[in-house]
Amino acid sequence: MSALTVLADEFEAPGPSIFNFPPLWEGAPGWATKPVLFALVGALLICVLAWSAFASPKLVPRGMQNIGEIGYLFVRDEVARPFLGKDAEKWMPLLVPLFFLVFCWNLMGVVPGIQLPIASHIAFPAVLALVIYIIKLYLGFKHQGFTGYFKSLVPPGLPKPVYALLIPIELLQNFVTAPFTHAVRLFANMFAGHMILAFFSAVGFWFLFEAFTPLGAPVGVLGVLMATLMTGFEMFIQYLQAFLFTLLAAMYIGASLHPDH
């Protein structure tokens, strides 16, 4: 029996696995699962960190306030201002928590004892993407009007036959593709990373402790090394995906506020 077979058996097991989470206790509602629990823990942790950083701000920042201000400036300068310009400060209460919440949820995939990136379950990034999408439409209709919003989707002055092709493409891109890819990009990266880490961890465990063969120890050590290397790489991807998710949110909001840009 190979490590891949062991991993496949784990996927199909009726008990807890990396993709199958039963209710936390007998008789609990179906939604009361490990991903929901740690999604709430992550949100609470971000609230606690924000409170400790900004509840009593000092003129000269120290400790958590210093870390909080660095995080705030990063989101403002690298995410908000390039797309929102003078409106960046207005949207920082949304973008800062969004970035750190997604980053915290992603990092849970490499935390011992949790080892679950919350965004590897499509419901969580889908809800966040839906919220951003609703804000995008609301701002577009509010600032441009219903007719003006749809007119802004295509550039003026093109030959009429071009519009017959361009309008369906733009409608599909703005009302289907954009919110779908916003959620799926985050989900797919966290899902794939979780699978890779689970695979190499299973290889290391199986060949070191279960498969007593001449090549067992070297293959097991290789599996552990690969799991370690991929963990470091996955942490970079977790940060990158949180950054991109927040960047796209700022881009969508900015496009509704400033369609000419």
mmCIF file of C-alpha atoms in Angstrom:
data_model
loop_
_atom_site.group_PDB
_atom_site.id
_atom_site.type_symbol
_atom_site.label_atom_id
_atom_site.label_comp_id
_atom_site.label_asym_id
_atom_site.label_seq_id
_atom_site.Cartn_x
_atom_site.Cartn_y
_atom_site.Cartn_z
ATOM 1 C CA MET A 1 0.000 0.000 0.000
ATOM 2 C CA SER A 2 1.450 3.391 -0.997
ATOM 3 C CA ALA A 3 1.267 6.785 0.649
ATOM 4 C CA LEU A 4 -1.043 7.912 -2.151
ATOM 5 C CA THR A 5 -3.428 5.069 -1.298
ATOM 6 C CA VAL A 6 -3.346 6.069 2.366
ATOM 7 C CA LEU A 7 -4.195 9.638 1.413
ATOM 8 C CA ALA A 8 -7.036 8.464 -0.810
ATOM 9 C CA ASP A 9 -8.408 6.352 2.022
ATOM 10 C CA GLU A 10 -8.333 9.400 4.248
ATOM 11 C CA PHE A 11 -10.384 11.390 1.741
ATOM 12 C CA GLU A 12 -13.057 8.676 1.722
ATOM 13 C CA ALA A 13 -13.145 8.053 5.451
ATOM 14 C CA PRO A 14 -16.439 8.844 7.182
ATOM 15 C CA GLY A 15 -14.627 10.575 10.049
ATOM 16 C CA PRO A 16 -12.585 13.800 10.018
ATOM 17 C CA SER A 17 -10.230 14.276 7.089
ATOM 18 C CA ILE A 18 -8.677 17.182 5.254
ATOM 19 C CA PHE A 19 -11.880 17.744 3.248
ATOM 20 C CA ASN A 20 -14.619 16.106 5.310
ATOM 21 C CA PHE A 21 -15.654 17.714 8.604
ATOM 22 C CA PRO A 22 -18.573 16.375 10.625
ATOM 23 C CA PRO A 23 -20.344 18.515 13.266
ATOM 24 C CA LEU A 24 -18.161 19.324 16.261
ATOM 25 C CA TRP A 25 -20.321 17.359 18.681
ATOM 26 C CA GLU A 26 -23.124 14.853 18.459
ATOM 27 C CA GLY A 27 -26.403 16.567 17.764
ATOM 28 C CA ALA A 28 -24.771 19.813 16.622
ATOM 29 C CA PRO A 29 -26.211 21.583 13.547
ATOM 30 C CA GLY A 30 -24.598 20.705 10.247
ATOM 31 C CA TRP A 31 -22.865 24.087 9.941
ATOM 32 C CA ALA A 32 -21.054 23.739 13.305
ATOM 33 C CA THR A 33 -17.835 22.293 11.884
ATOM 34 C CA LYS A 34 -14.108 22.853 12.307
ATOM 35 C CA PRO A 35 -13.847 25.342 9.395
ATOM 36 C CA VAL A 36 -16.653 27.496 10.828
ATOM 37 C CA LEU A 37 -15.109 27.358 14.311
ATOM 38 C CA PHE A 38 -11.687 28.507 13.149
ATOM 39 C CA ALA A 39 -13.165 31.076 10.776
ATOM 40 C CA LEU A 40 -14.756 32.655 13.857
ATOM 41 C CA VAL A 41 -11.525 32.258 15.821
ATOM 42 C CA GLY A 42 -9.631 34.036 13.038
ATOM 43 C CA ALA A 43 -12.137 36.898 12.945
ATOM 44 C CA LEU A 44 -11.991 37.228 16.744
ATOM 45 C CA LEU A 45 -8.184 37.175 16.662
ATOM 46 C CA ILE A 46 -8.109 40.032 14.132
ATOM 47 C CA CYS A 47 -10.502 42.027 16.342
ATOM 48 C CA VAL A 48 -8.303 41.451 19.410
ATOM 49 C CA LEU A 49 -5.128 42.434 17.553
ATOM 50 C CA ALA A 50 -6.772 45.568 16.135
ATOM 51 C CA TRP A 51 -8.049 46.536 19.581
ATOM 52 C CA SER A 52 -4.644 46.009 21.185
ATOM 53 C CA ALA A 53 -2.991 48.091 18.440
ATOM 54 C CA PHE A 54 -5.393 51.032 18.186
ATOM 55 C CA ALA A 55 -7.541 51.181 21.342
ATOM 56 C CA SER A 56 -5.141 53.613 23.042
ATOM 57 C CA PRO A 57 -2.893 55.052 20.323
ATOM 58 C CA LYS A 58 0.249 56.936 21.344
ATOM 59 C CA LEU A 59 2.019 59.711 19.479
ATOM 60 C CA VAL A 60 5.124 57.522 19.260
ATOM 61 C CA PRO A 61 3.902 54.015 18.382
ATOM 62 C CA ARG A 62 5.305 51.011 20.204
ATOM 63 C CA GLY A 63 4.615 47.298 20.313
ATOM 64 C CA MET A 64 1.341 46.288 18.757
ATOM 65 C CA GLN A 65 0.522 49.834 17.683
ATOM 66 C CA ASN A 66 3.745 49.916 15.679
ATOM 67 C CA ILE A 67 2.896 46.596 13.982
ATOM 68 C CA GLY A 68 -0.672 47.742 13.362
ATOM 69 C CA GLU A 69 0.441 50.994 11.751
ATOM 70 C CA ILE A 70 2.899 49.167 9.491
ATOM 71 C CA GLY A 71 0.073 46.875 8.360
ATOM 72 C CA TYR A 72 -2.258 49.833 7.837
ATOM 73 C CA LEU A 73 0.318 51.737 5.775
ATOM 74 C CA PHE A 74 1.034 48.660 3.672
ATOM 75 C CA VAL A 75 -2.626 48.223 2.733
ATOM 76 C CA ARG A 76 -3.103 51.951 2.171
ATOM 77 C CA ASP A 77 -0.030 52.484 -0.030
ATOM 78 C CA GLU A 78 0.092 49.166 -1.907
ATOM 79 C CA VAL A 79 -3.603 48.334 -2.242
ATOM 80 C CA ALA A 80 -5.928 51.288 -1.688
ATOM 81 C CA ARG A 81 -4.205 54.341 -3.159
ATOM 82 C CA PRO A 82 -3.309 52.853 -6.570
ATOM 83 C CA PHE A 83 -7.008 52.175 -7.292
ATOM 84 C CA LEU A 84 -8.964 54.512 -5.020
ATOM 85 C CA GLY A 85 -6.793 57.626 -5.047
ATOM 86 C CA LYS A 86 -8.250 60.373 -2.842
ATOM 87 C CA ASP A 87 -10.980 57.985 -1.647
ATOM 88 C CA ALA A 88 -8.466 55.494 -0.229
ATOM 89 C CA GLU A 89 -8.848 56.545 3.412
ATOM 90 C CA LYS A 90 -12.636 56.127 3.265
ATOM 91 C CA TRP A 91 -12.275 52.455 2.365
ATOM 92 C CA MET A 92 -9.485 51.508 4.752
ATOM 93 C CA PRO A 93 -11.961 50.233 7.405
ATOM 94 C CA LEU A 94 -13.012 47.606 4.837
ATOM 95 C CA LEU A 95 -9.711 46.812 3.136
ATOM 96 C CA VAL A 96 -7.482 46.504 6.212
ATOM 97 C CA PRO A 97 -9.657 43.918 8.016
ATOM 98 C CA LEU A 98 -10.278 42.127 4.721
ATOM 99 C CA PHE A 99 -6.560 41.677 4.047
ATOM 100 C CA PHE A 100 -5.658 40.544 7.552
ATOM 101 C CA LEU A 101 -8.695 38.288 7.915
ATOM 102 C CA VAL A 102 -7.945 36.443 4.669
ATOM 103 C CA PHE A 103 -4.245 36.257 5.566
ATOM 104 C CA CYS A 104 -5.076 34.879 9.022
ATOM 105 C CA TRP A 105 -7.478 32.314 7.550
ATOM 106 C CA ASN A 106 -4.825 31.241 5.036
ATOM 107 C CA LEU A 107 -2.076 30.939 7.650
ATOM 108 C CA MET A 108 -4.186 28.476 9.610
ATOM 109 C CA GLY A 109 -3.183 25.939 6.972
ATOM 110 C CA VAL A 110 0.329 25.747 8.458
ATOM 111 C CA VAL A 111 -0.524 26.144 12.159
ATOM 112 C CA PRO A 112 0.077 22.839 13.999
ATOM 113 C CA GLY A 113 -3.130 21.422 15.412
ATOM 114 C CA ILE A 114 -5.287 23.402 12.977
ATOM 115 C CA GLN A 115 -3.670 22.768 9.579
ATOM 116 C CA LEU A 116 -6.707 24.047 7.735
ATOM 117 C CA PRO A 117 -6.687 27.055 5.408
ATOM 118 C CA ILE A 118 -10.229 28.341 5.831
ATOM 119 C CA ALA A 119 -10.341 29.633 2.261
ATOM 120 C CA SER A 120 -9.829 26.070 0.958
ATOM 121 C CA HIS A 121 -13.589 25.741 1.530
ATOM 122 C CA ILE A 122 -15.284 27.660 -1.269
ATOM 123 C CA ALA A 123 -18.105 29.046 0.904
ATOM 124 C CA PHE A 124 -15.790 31.453 2.740
ATOM 125 C CA PRO A 125 -14.116 33.201 -0.221
ATOM 126 C CA ALA A 126 -17.471 33.108 -2.053
ATOM 127 C CA VAL A 127 -19.182 35.081 0.718
ATOM 128 C CA LEU A 128 -16.378 37.655 0.830
ATOM 129 C CA ALA A 129 -16.373 38.004 -2.965
ATOM 130 C CA LEU A 130 -20.174 38.383 -2.964
ATOM 131 C CA VAL A 131 -19.971 41.218 -0.423
ATOM 132 C CA ILE A 132 -17.389 43.032 -2.561
ATOM 133 C CA TYR A 133 -19.500 42.434 -5.673
ATOM 134 C CA ILE A 134 -22.628 43.906 -4.047
ATOM 135 C CA ILE A 135 -20.628 46.961 -2.940
ATOM 136 C CA LYS A 136 -19.264 47.304 -6.480
ATOM 137 C CA LEU A 137 -22.747 47.274 -8.036
ATOM 138 C CA TYR A 138 -24.191 49.600 -5.402
ATOM 139 C CA LEU A 139 -21.448 52.176 -5.928
ATOM 140 C CA GLY A 140 -21.684 51.867 -9.704
ATOM 141 C CA PHE A 141 -25.436 52.484 -9.768
ATOM 142 C CA LYS A 142 -25.170 55.239 -7.146
ATOM 143 C CA HIS A 143 -22.421 57.265 -8.816
ATOM 144 C CA GLN A 144 -23.156 56.578 -12.480
ATOM 145 C CA GLY A 145 -26.856 55.809 -12.531
ATOM 146 C CA PHE A 146 -28.380 52.590 -13.818
ATOM 147 C CA THR A 147 -28.040 53.450 -17.500
ATOM 148 C CA GLY A 148 -24.687 55.178 -17.065
ATOM 149 C CA TYR A 149 -23.226 52.152 -15.312
ATOM 150 C CA PHE A 150 -23.995 49.882 -18.235
ATOM 151 C CA LYS A 151 -22.759 52.497 -20.719
ATOM 152 C CA SER A 152 -19.442 52.681 -18.865
ATOM 153 C CA LEU A 153 -18.796 48.998 -19.513
ATOM 154 C CA VAL A 154 -17.974 49.600 -23.189
ATOM 155 C CA PRO A 155 -15.961 52.452 -24.754
ATOM 156 C CA PRO A 156 -17.858 54.901 -26.996
ATOM 157 C CA GLY A 157 -17.169 55.558 -30.661
ATOM 158 C CA LEU A 158 -16.714 51.992 -31.868
ATOM 159 C CA PRO A 159 -18.363 50.622 -35.043
ATOM 160 C CA LYS A 160 -21.804 49.152 -34.340
ATOM 161 C CA PRO A 161 -20.873 45.587 -35.408
ATOM 162 C CA VAL A 162 -18.129 45.623 -32.769
ATOM 163 C CA TYR A 163 -20.684 46.353 -30.040
ATOM 164 C CA ALA A 164 -22.618 43.219 -30.989
ATOM 165 C CA LEU A 165 -19.574 41.212 -29.967
ATOM 166 C CA LEU A 166 -18.206 43.447 -27.197
ATOM 167 C CA ILE A 167 -21.376 43.994 -25.140
ATOM 168 C CA PRO A 168 -22.047 40.278 -24.369
ATOM 169 C CA ILE A 169 -18.365 39.809 -23.501
ATOM 170 C CA GLU A 170 -18.374 42.781 -21.111
ATOM 171 C CA LEU A 171 -21.650 41.712 -19.485
ATOM 172 C CA LEU A 172 -20.282 38.205 -18.967
ATOM 173 C CA GLN A 173 -17.008 39.520 -17.610
ATOM 174 C CA ASN A 174 -18.559 42.022 -15.183
ATOM 175 C CA PHE A 175 -21.539 40.021 -13.931
ATOM 176 C CA VAL A 176 -20.259 36.442 -14.019
ATOM 177 C CA THR A 177 -16.525 36.065 -14.564
ATOM 178 C CA ALA A 178 -15.297 38.821 -12.224
ATOM 179 C CA PRO A 179 -17.052 37.684 -8.999
ATOM 180 C CA PHE A 180 -16.504 34.016 -9.864
ATOM 181 C CA THR A 181 -12.756 34.349 -10.400
ATOM 182 C CA HIS A 182 -12.423 36.636 -7.377
ATOM 183 C CA ALA A 183 -13.597 33.794 -5.136
ATOM 184 C CA VAL A 184 -12.196 30.819 -7.041
ATOM 185 C CA ARG A 185 -8.649 32.208 -7.350
ATOM 186 C CA LEU A 186 -8.284 32.290 -3.557
ATOM 187 C CA PHE A 187 -10.101 28.997 -3.043
ATOM 188 C CA ALA A 188 -8.158 27.075 -5.710
ATOM 189 C CA ASN A 189 -4.750 28.177 -4.447
ATOM 190 C CA MET A 190 -5.533 27.301 -0.835
ATOM 191 C CA PHE A 191 -7.158 24.005 -1.846
ATOM 192 C CA ALA A 192 -4.189 22.971 -3.996
ATOM 193 C CA GLY A 193 -1.646 24.001 -1.379
ATOM 194 C CA HIS A 194 -3.497 22.045 1.283
ATOM 195 C CA MET A 195 -3.483 18.940 -0.897
ATOM 196 C CA ILE A 196 0.248 19.239 -1.632
ATOM 197 C CA LEU A 197 1.164 19.614 2.035
ATOM 198 C CA ALA A 198 -1.103 16.709 2.977
ATOM 199 C CA PHE A 199 0.442 14.499 0.305
ATOM 200 C CA PHE A 200 4.084 15.081 1.256
ATOM 201 C CA SER A 201 3.230 14.784 4.966
ATOM 202 C CA ALA A 202 1.514 11.446 4.275
ATOM 203 C CA VAL A 203 4.527 10.253 2.266
ATOM 204 C CA GLY A 204 6.911 11.139 5.089
ATOM 205 C CA PHE A 205 4.793 9.506 7.782
ATOM 206 C CA TRP A 206 4.060 6.356 5.786
ATOM 207 C CA PHE A 207 7.601 5.564 4.704
ATOM 208 C CA LEU A 208 9.157 6.465 8.061
ATOM 209 C CA PHE A 209 6.734 4.701 10.381
ATOM 210 C CA GLU A 210 4.664 2.232 8.351
ATOM 211 C CA ALA A 211 6.530 0.965 5.282
ATOM 212 C CA PHE A 212 9.499 -1.028 6.529
ATOM 213 C CA THR A 213 11.379 -1.357 3.247
ATOM 214 C CA PRO A 214 15.034 -0.651 2.323
ATOM 215 C CA LEU A 215 13.981 2.577 0.585
ATOM 216 C CA GLY A 216 11.471 3.497 3.257
ATOM 217 C CA ALA A 217 13.686 5.777 5.345
ATOM 218 C CA PRO A 218 15.208 7.777 2.426
ATOM 219 C CA VAL A 219 11.815 8.264 0.787
ATOM 220 C CA GLY A 220 10.302 9.216 4.133
ATOM 221 C CA VAL A 221 13.036 11.771 4.817
ATOM 222 C CA LEU A 222 12.535 13.171 1.312
ATOM 223 C CA GLY A 223 8.808 13.470 2.004
ATOM 224 C CA VAL A 224 9.495 15.370 5.245
ATOM 225 C CA LEU A 225 11.961 17.691 3.500
ATOM 226 C CA MET A 226 9.499 18.372 0.704
ATOM 227 C CA ALA A 227 6.718 19.025 3.204
ATOM 228 C CA THR A 228 8.981 21.499 5.022
ATOM 229 C CA LEU A 229 10.004 23.293 1.824
ATOM 230 C CA MET A 230 6.447 23.407 0.543
ATOM 231 C CA THR A 231 5.270 24.802 3.882
ATOM 232 C CA GLY A 232 7.585 27.785 3.449
ATOM 233 C CA PHE A 233 6.428 28.240 -0.147
ATOM 234 C CA GLU A 234 2.797 27.870 0.902
ATOM 235 C CA MET A 235 3.181 30.642 3.492
ATOM 236 C CA PHE A 236 4.324 32.967 0.696
ATOM 237 C CA ILE A 237 1.330 31.926 -1.430
ATOM 238 C CA GLN A 238 -0.977 32.508 1.539
ATOM 239 C CA TYR A 239 0.283 36.071 1.861
ATOM 240 C CA LEU A 240 0.175 36.627 -1.904
ATOM 241 C CA GLN A 241 -3.407 35.415 -2.243
ATOM 242 C CA ALA A 242 -4.580 37.629 0.632
ATOM 243 C CA PHE A 243 -2.855 40.567 -1.059
ATOM 244 C CA LEU A 244 -4.380 39.791 -4.482
ATOM 245 C CA PHE A 245 -7.871 39.250 -3.051
ATOM 246 C CA THR A 246 -7.764 42.649 -1.330
ATOM 247 C CA LEU A 247 -6.170 44.275 -4.382
ATOM 248 C CA LEU A 248 -9.008 43.061 -6.603
ATOM 249 C CA ALA A 249 -11.553 44.320 -4.063
ATOM 250 C CA ALA A 250 -9.967 47.787 -4.214
ATOM 251 C CA MET A 251 -9.849 47.623 -8.016
ATOM 252 C CA TYR A 252 -13.559 46.749 -8.286
ATOM 253 C CA ILE A 253 -14.569 49.490 -5.864
ATOM 254 C CA GLY A 254 -12.331 52.003 -7.634
ATOM 255 C CA ALA A 255 -13.804 51.089 -11.021
ATOM 256 C CA SER A 256 -17.292 51.895 -9.731
ATOM 257 C CA LEU A 257 -16.193 55.148 -8.108
ATOM 258 C CA HIS A 258 -14.007 56.347 -10.982
ATOM 259 C CA PRO A 259 -15.145 54.660 -14.217
ATOM 260 C CA ASP A 260 -13.098 57.050 -16.370
ATOM 261 C CA HIS A 261 -9.877 55.626 -14.909
#
